[in-house]
mmCIF file of C-alpha atoms in Angstrom:
data_model
loop_
_atom_site.group_PDB
_atom_site.id
_atom_site.type_symbol
_atom_site.label_atom_id
_atom_site.label_comp_id
_atom_site.label_asym_id
_atom_site.label_seq_id
_atom_site.Cartn_x
_atom_site.Cartn_y
_atom_site.Cartn_z
ATOM 1 C CA GLY A 989 16.605 11.267 12.486
ATOM 2 C CA ALA A 990 13.544 10.485 15.413
ATOM 3 C CA GLY A 991 10.865 8.260 14.314
ATOM 4 C CA VAL A 992 7.805 8.394 15.097
ATOM 5 C CA SER A 993 6.940 7.875 19.331
ATOM 6 C CA GLN A 994 4.272 6.510 21.139
ATOM 7 C CA THR A 995 2.951 6.915 24.362
ATOM 8 C CA PRO A 996 2.695 5.456 27.384
ATOM 9 C CA SER A 997 4.490 2.153 26.101
ATOM 10 C CA ASN A 998 1.879 0.100 28.472
ATOM 11 C CA LYS A 999 -1.173 0.630 29.952
ATOM 12 C CA VAL A 1000 -2.895 -1.106 32.355
ATOM 13 C CA THR A 1001 -6.207 0.851 32.965
ATOM 14 C CA GLU A 1002 -9.951 -0.854 34.329
ATOM 15 C CA LYS A 1003 -13.151 -1.496 32.781
ATOM 16 C CA GLY A 1004 -14.591 1.579 32.123
ATOM 17 C CA LYS A 1005 -11.953 4.136 32.635
ATOM 18 C CA TYR A 1006 -10.963 6.328 29.762
ATOM 19 C CA VAL A 1007 -7.784 6.665 28.411
ATOM 20 C CA GLU A 1008 -5.834 8.596 26.225
ATOM 21 C CA LEU A 1009 -2.405 7.532 23.664
ATOM 22 C CA ARG A 1010 -0.031 9.895 22.677
ATOM 23 C CA CYS A 1011 1.393 9.941 19.142
ATOM 24 C CA ASP A 1012 4.704 12.146 17.703
ATOM 25 C CA PRO A 1013 4.914 11.081 14.495
ATOM 26 C CA ILE A 1014 8.388 12.396 11.928
ATOM 27 C CA SER A 1015 8.611 15.583 11.936
ATOM 28 C CA GLY A 1016 7.199 17.403 9.100
ATOM 29 C CA HIS A 1017 5.469 14.660 8.039
ATOM 30 C CA THR A 1018 1.437 15.485 7.485
ATOM 31 C CA ALA A 1019 -0.457 12.560 7.668
ATOM 32 C CA LEU A 1020 -0.893 10.862 10.653
ATOM 33 C CA TYR A 1021 -2.285 6.654 11.107
ATOM 34 C CA TRP A 1022 -3.691 4.611 13.709
ATOM 35 C CA TYR A 1023 -4.329 0.872 13.678
ATOM 36 C CA ARG A 1024 -4.964 -1.597 16.583
ATOM 37 C CA GLN A 1025 -3.336 -5.141 16.634
ATOM 38 C CA SER A 1026 -4.491 -8.060 18.250
ATOM 39 C CA LEU A 1027 -2.344 -11.540 18.900
ATOM 40 C CA GLY A 1028 -0.723 -13.136 16.178
ATOM 41 C CA GLN A 1029 -2.959 -10.332 14.076
ATOM 42 C CA GLY A 1030 -1.503 -7.685 11.004
ATOM 43 C CA PRO A 1031 -2.801 -4.592 11.878
ATOM 44 C CA GLU A 1032 -6.199 -2.919 11.588
ATOM 45 C CA PHE A 1033 -6.801 0.178 10.246
ATOM 46 C CA LEU A 1034 -8.674 2.876 12.573
ATOM 47 C CA ILE A 1035 -7.702 5.700 11.323
ATOM 48 C CA TYR A 1036 -6.118 8.314 9.721
ATOM 49 C CA PHE A 1037 -5.175 12.511 9.239
ATOM 50 C CA GLN A 1038 -4.161 14.866 6.496
ATOM 51 C CA GLY A 1039 -3.180 17.212 8.463
ATOM 52 C CA THR A 1040 -5.727 18.517 11.027
ATOM 53 C CA GLY A 1041 -8.415 16.532 9.571
ATOM 54 C CA ALA A 1042 -9.495 12.867 9.853
ATOM 55 C CA ALA A 1043 -9.273 12.032 6.282
ATOM 56 C CA ASP A 1044 -10.750 8.619 6.717
ATOM 57 C CA ASP A 1045 -12.282 7.063 9.539
ATOM 58 C CA SER A 1046 -13.718 3.846 9.092
ATOM 59 C CA GLY A 1047 -12.048 2.055 11.171
ATOM 60 C CA LEU A 1048 -12.660 3.149 14.628
ATOM 61 C CA PRO A 1049 -14.951 0.076 15.461
ATOM 62 C CA ASN A 1050 -17.592 2.696 17.148
ATOM 63 C CA ASP A 1051 -18.545 6.315 19.468
ATOM 64 C CA ARG A 1052 -16.195 4.703 22.425
ATOM 65 C CA PHE A 1053 -12.910 5.972 20.475
ATOM 66 C CA PHE A 1054 -11.705 9.247 18.691
ATOM 67 C CA ALA A 1055 -8.974 10.844 17.899
ATOM 68 C CA VAL A 1056 -7.741 14.251 17.929
ATOM 69 C CA ARG A 1057 -4.966 15.653 16.345
ATOM 70 C CA PRO A 1058 -5.341 19.498 16.395
ATOM 71 C CA GLU A 1059 -2.379 21.472 14.874
ATOM 72 C CA GLY A 1060 -1.384 18.836 12.518
ATOM 73 C CA SER A 1061 1.173 16.933 14.538
ATOM 74 C CA VAL A 1062 0.551 14.848 17.897
ATOM 75 C CA SER A 1063 -2.213 12.925 18.087
ATOM 76 C CA THR A 1064 -4.471 11.513 20.155
ATOM 77 C CA LEU A 1065 -6.072 8.657 20.582
ATOM 78 C CA LYS A 1066 -9.161 8.509 23.350
ATOM 79 C CA ILE A 1067 -11.274 5.608 24.099
ATOM 80 C CA GLN A 1068 -14.024 5.901 26.792
ATOM 81 C CA ARG A 1069 -15.616 3.332 28.958
ATOM 82 C CA THR A 1070 -13.018 0.843 27.806
ATOM 83 C CA GLU A 1071 -13.727 -2.708 27.595
ATOM 84 C CA ARG A 1072 -11.724 -6.150 27.748
ATOM 85 C CA GLY A 1073 -11.521 -6.034 24.223
ATOM 86 C CA ASP A 1074 -9.616 -3.386 23.538
ATOM 87 C CA SER A 1075 -7.069 -4.741 24.889
ATOM 88 C CA ALA A 1076 -3.958 -4.659 21.424
ATOM 89 C CA VAL A 1077 -1.550 -2.856 20.825
ATOM 90 C CA TYR A 1078 -2.607 0.021 18.895
ATOM 91 C CA LEU A 1079 0.174 1.958 15.857
ATOM 92 C CA CYS A 1080 0.388 4.865 14.960
ATOM 93 C CA ALA A 1081 2.586 5.628 11.713
ATOM 94 C CA SER A 1082 2.633 8.842 10.075
ATOM 95 C CA SER A 1083 4.047 9.549 6.255
ATOM 96 C CA LEU A 1084 5.520 12.843 4.804
ATOM 97 C CA ALA A 1085 1.905 13.015 2.340
ATOM 98 C CA ARG A 1086 -0.833 10.376 1.812
ATOM 99 C CA THR A 1087 0.742 8.441 -1.067
ATOM 100 C CA ASP A 1088 4.053 8.539 0.532
ATOM 101 C CA THR A 1089 5.658 5.725 2.269
ATOM 102 C CA GLN A 1090 4.288 4.947 6.262
ATOM 103 C CA TYR A 1091 6.838 4.555 9.216
ATOM 104 C CA PHE A 1092 5.354 2.880 12.612
ATOM 105 C CA GLY A 1093 5.770 3.880 15.915
ATOM 106 C CA PRO A 1094 6.381 0.943 18.186
ATOM 107 C CA GLY A 1095 2.816 1.031 20.146
ATOM 108 C CA THR A 1096 1.384 1.367 22.791
ATOM 109 C CA ARG A 1097 0.224 -2.112 24.961
ATOM 110 C CA LEU A 1098 -3.121 -1.218 25.975
ATOM 111 C CA THR A 1099 -4.764 -3.871 28.750
ATOM 112 C CA VAL A 1100 -8.157 -3.817 29.755
ATOM 113 C CA LEU A 1101 -8.660 -5.834 32.781
ATOM 114 C CA ASP B 722 -7.096 -2.057 -1.532
ATOM 115 C CA ALA B 723 -6.458 -5.475 -3.180
ATOM 116 C CA LYS B 724 -6.371 -8.416 -0.889
ATOM 117 C CA THR B 725 -3.105 -10.272 -0.321
ATOM 118 C CA THR B 726 -2.337 -14.088 -0.053
ATOM 119 C CA GLN B 727 1.016 -14.895 1.607
ATOM 120 C CA PRO B 728 2.564 -18.344 3.237
ATOM 121 C CA PRO B 729 1.287 -18.823 7.383
ATOM 122 C CA SER B 730 5.444 -19.611 7.841
ATOM 123 C CA MET B 731 8.242 -20.500 6.657
ATOM 124 C CA ASP B 732 11.908 -21.656 7.432
ATOM 125 C CA CYS B 733 15.561 -20.239 6.111
ATOM 126 C CA ALA B 734 19.611 -21.627 7.160
ATOM 127 C CA GLU B 735 21.376 -18.807 8.845
ATOM 128 C CA GLY B 736 23.470 -17.229 5.518
ATOM 129 C CA ARG B 737 21.212 -18.839 2.387
ATOM 130 C CA ALA B 738 18.267 -16.334 0.641
ATOM 131 C CA ALA B 739 15.488 -15.726 2.438
ATOM 132 C CA ASN B 740 12.811 -15.812 -0.138
ATOM 133 C CA LEU B 741 9.111 -15.113 1.127
ATOM 134 C CA PRO B 742 6.044 -15.013 -1.860
ATOM 135 C CA CYS B 743 2.928 -12.763 -2.226
ATOM 136 C CA ASN B 744 0.088 -13.444 -4.011
ATOM 137 C CA HIS B 745 -1.854 -10.416 -5.221
ATOM 138 C CA SER B 746 -4.018 -11.602 -8.154
ATOM 139 C CA THR B 747 -5.832 -8.966 -7.705
ATOM 140 C CA ILE B 748 -4.007 -5.744 -8.286
ATOM 141 C CA SER B 749 -5.081 -2.825 -9.460
ATOM 142 C CA GLY B 750 -2.363 -0.720 -11.311
ATOM 143 C CA ASN B 751 -1.977 2.575 -9.723
ATOM 144 C CA GLU B 752 -1.431 -0.224 -6.568
ATOM 145 C CA TYR B 753 1.932 -0.651 -4.719
ATOM 146 C CA VAL B 754 3.664 -3.265 -3.004
ATOM 147 C CA TYR B 755 5.045 -3.119 0.252
ATOM 148 C CA TRP B 756 6.413 -5.406 2.633
ATOM 149 C CA TYR B 757 6.727 -3.747 6.035
ATOM 150 C CA ARG B 758 8.717 -6.727 8.933
ATOM 151 C CA GLN B 759 7.590 -6.659 12.060
ATOM 152 C CA ILE B 760 9.825 -7.986 14.999
ATOM 153 C CA HIS B 761 8.245 -9.106 17.804
ATOM 154 C CA SER B 762 7.377 -6.605 20.425
ATOM 155 C CA GLN B 763 8.066 -3.680 18.078
ATOM 156 C CA GLY B 764 6.232 -2.171 15.706
ATOM 157 C CA PRO B 765 6.133 -3.074 11.784
ATOM 158 C CA GLN B 766 9.260 -1.669 10.081
ATOM 159 C CA TYR B 767 9.023 -0.726 6.018
ATOM 160 C CA ILE B 768 11.256 -2.342 3.888
ATOM 161 C CA ILE B 769 10.806 -2.410 0.667
ATOM 162 C CA HIS B 770 8.532 -0.871 -2.143
ATOM 163 C CA GLY B 771 7.613 -1.102 -6.015
ATOM 164 C CA LEU B 772 5.085 -0.710 -8.995
ATOM 165 C CA LYS B 773 6.058 -3.154 -11.695
ATOM 166 C CA ASN B 774 10.028 -2.855 -11.787
ATOM 167 C CA ASN B 775 12.556 -4.934 -9.383
ATOM 168 C CA GLU B 776 13.718 -3.603 -6.370
ATOM 169 C CA THR B 777 16.677 -3.449 -4.030
ATOM 170 C CA ASN B 778 17.588 -1.688 -1.394
ATOM 171 C CA GLU B 779 20.008 -2.520 1.469
ATOM 172 C CA MET B 780 17.526 -4.612 3.264
ATOM 173 C CA ALA B 781 16.152 -6.619 0.758
ATOM 174 C CA SER B 782 15.355 -7.210 -2.828
ATOM 175 C CA LEU B 783 11.649 -6.855 -4.900
ATOM 176 C CA ILE B 784 10.633 -9.082 -7.496
ATOM 177 C CA ILE B 785 7.553 -8.981 -8.881
ATOM 178 C CA THR B 786 5.649 -10.644 -12.345
ATOM 179 C CA GLU B 787 5.356 -9.295 -14.977
ATOM 180 C CA ASP B 788 1.428 -9.497 -14.777
ATOM 181 C CA ARG B 789 1.894 -8.038 -11.379
ATOM 182 C CA LYS B 790 -0.392 -10.634 -9.716
ATOM 183 C CA SER B 791 2.456 -11.864 -7.547
ATOM 184 C CA SER B 792 5.729 -11.218 -5.978
ATOM 185 C CA THR B 793 8.545 -12.612 -3.776
ATOM 186 C CA LEU B 794 10.664 -10.695 -1.246
ATOM 187 C CA ILE B 795 14.394 -11.442 -1.090
ATOM 188 C CA LEU B 796 16.608 -11.380 1.920
ATOM 189 C CA PRO B 797 20.031 -12.642 0.356
ATOM 190 C CA HIS B 798 22.050 -13.605 3.492
ATOM 191 C CA ALA B 799 19.519 -14.645 5.820
ATOM 192 C CA THR B 800 21.033 -13.873 9.323
ATOM 193 C CA LEU B 801 19.323 -14.643 12.549
ATOM 194 C CA ARG B 802 17.606 -10.971 13.663
ATOM 195 C CA ASP B 803 16.083 -11.613 10.479
ATOM 196 C CA THR B 804 13.254 -13.647 12.398
ATOM 197 C CA ALA B 805 9.973 -11.807 12.530
ATOM 198 C CA VAL B 806 6.692 -11.466 10.572
ATOM 199 C CA TYR B 807 6.808 -10.643 7.074
ATOM 200 C CA TYR B 808 3.720 -8.779 5.122
ATOM 201 C CA CYS B 809 3.203 -7.609 2.375
ATOM 202 C CA ILE B 810 0.532 -5.248 1.696
ATOM 203 C CA VAL B 811 -1.167 -3.448 -1.654
ATOM 204 C CA ARG B 812 -1.806 0.185 -1.386
ATOM 205 C CA VAL B 813 -3.200 2.721 -3.602
ATOM 206 C CA ILE B 814 -0.883 5.586 -4.220
ATOM 207 C CA SER B 815 -3.357 8.087 -5.005
ATOM 208 C CA THR B 816 -5.179 11.005 -4.419
ATOM 209 C CA ASN B 817 -7.141 9.031 -2.518
ATOM 210 C CA ALA B 818 -4.268 7.017 -1.262
ATOM 211 C CA GLY B 819 -4.964 5.820 2.860
ATOM 212 C CA LYS B 820 -5.180 3.348 4.976
ATOM 213 C CA SER B 821 -2.850 0.177 4.542
ATOM 214 C CA THR B 822 -4.322 -2.992 5.020
ATOM 215 C CA PHE B 823 -2.762 -6.162 6.626
ATOM 216 C CA GLY B 824 -2.742 -9.739 6.465
ATOM 217 C CA ASP B 825 -1.764 -12.131 8.484
ATOM 218 C CA GLY B 826 1.885 -12.456 7.554
ATOM 219 C CA THR B 827 4.929 -15.194 6.745
ATOM 220 C CA THR B 828 6.908 -16.031 9.806
ATOM 221 C CA LEU B 829 10.022 -16.433 8.756
ATOM 222 C CA THR B 830 11.946 -18.047 11.267
ATOM 223 C CA VAL B 831 16.167 -18.182 10.229
ATOM 224 C CA LYS B 832 17.534 -20.996 12.228
ATOM 225 C CA PRO B 833 21.435 -21.156 12.908
#
């Protein structure tokens, strides 16, 4: 079946701009996770949703980062006033329930010039 | 979640078994051991997980020591396509479960 999909695959933006990254989880998966991965490092947790609500947003670095999942399926990660330090690969994962295995998407590579 | 320690890199000859170690000495009784791998420019791929018994699937085997303080991922016949970064993580499986905490993993290079 279809896995987790993320769009766009690559995003180049200028410092100070606003970006939105989209994640389509595996159909029927209730839990959805966002991670950020810098070059040479493992993924770093940002936020996770159980259904429509953010169950844990402790990994969001500051208030420029925000994520939504209004209908409990697709999620959008929003970054305001982007900075060069936001450049990274943003990964999305989903699981059937919060206790189940997480399956990752291919990621969105964000470059802030 | 408990912290894991992995060697930064390992080499393996093609066709031989690759044995990737992981230390998780502070693991709790309700934490599972998960293994993922990440091939360049792709998202992490789930491999296998276990609690205390050894596990095997079509990709690999997972050997967990009796005290659960360490584990070994075994790729029985490594191929060049197994070259990747391998991550060992421990994750609580409970109603409070959520995020996974990744370290920097082991870069496995399979050589012809």
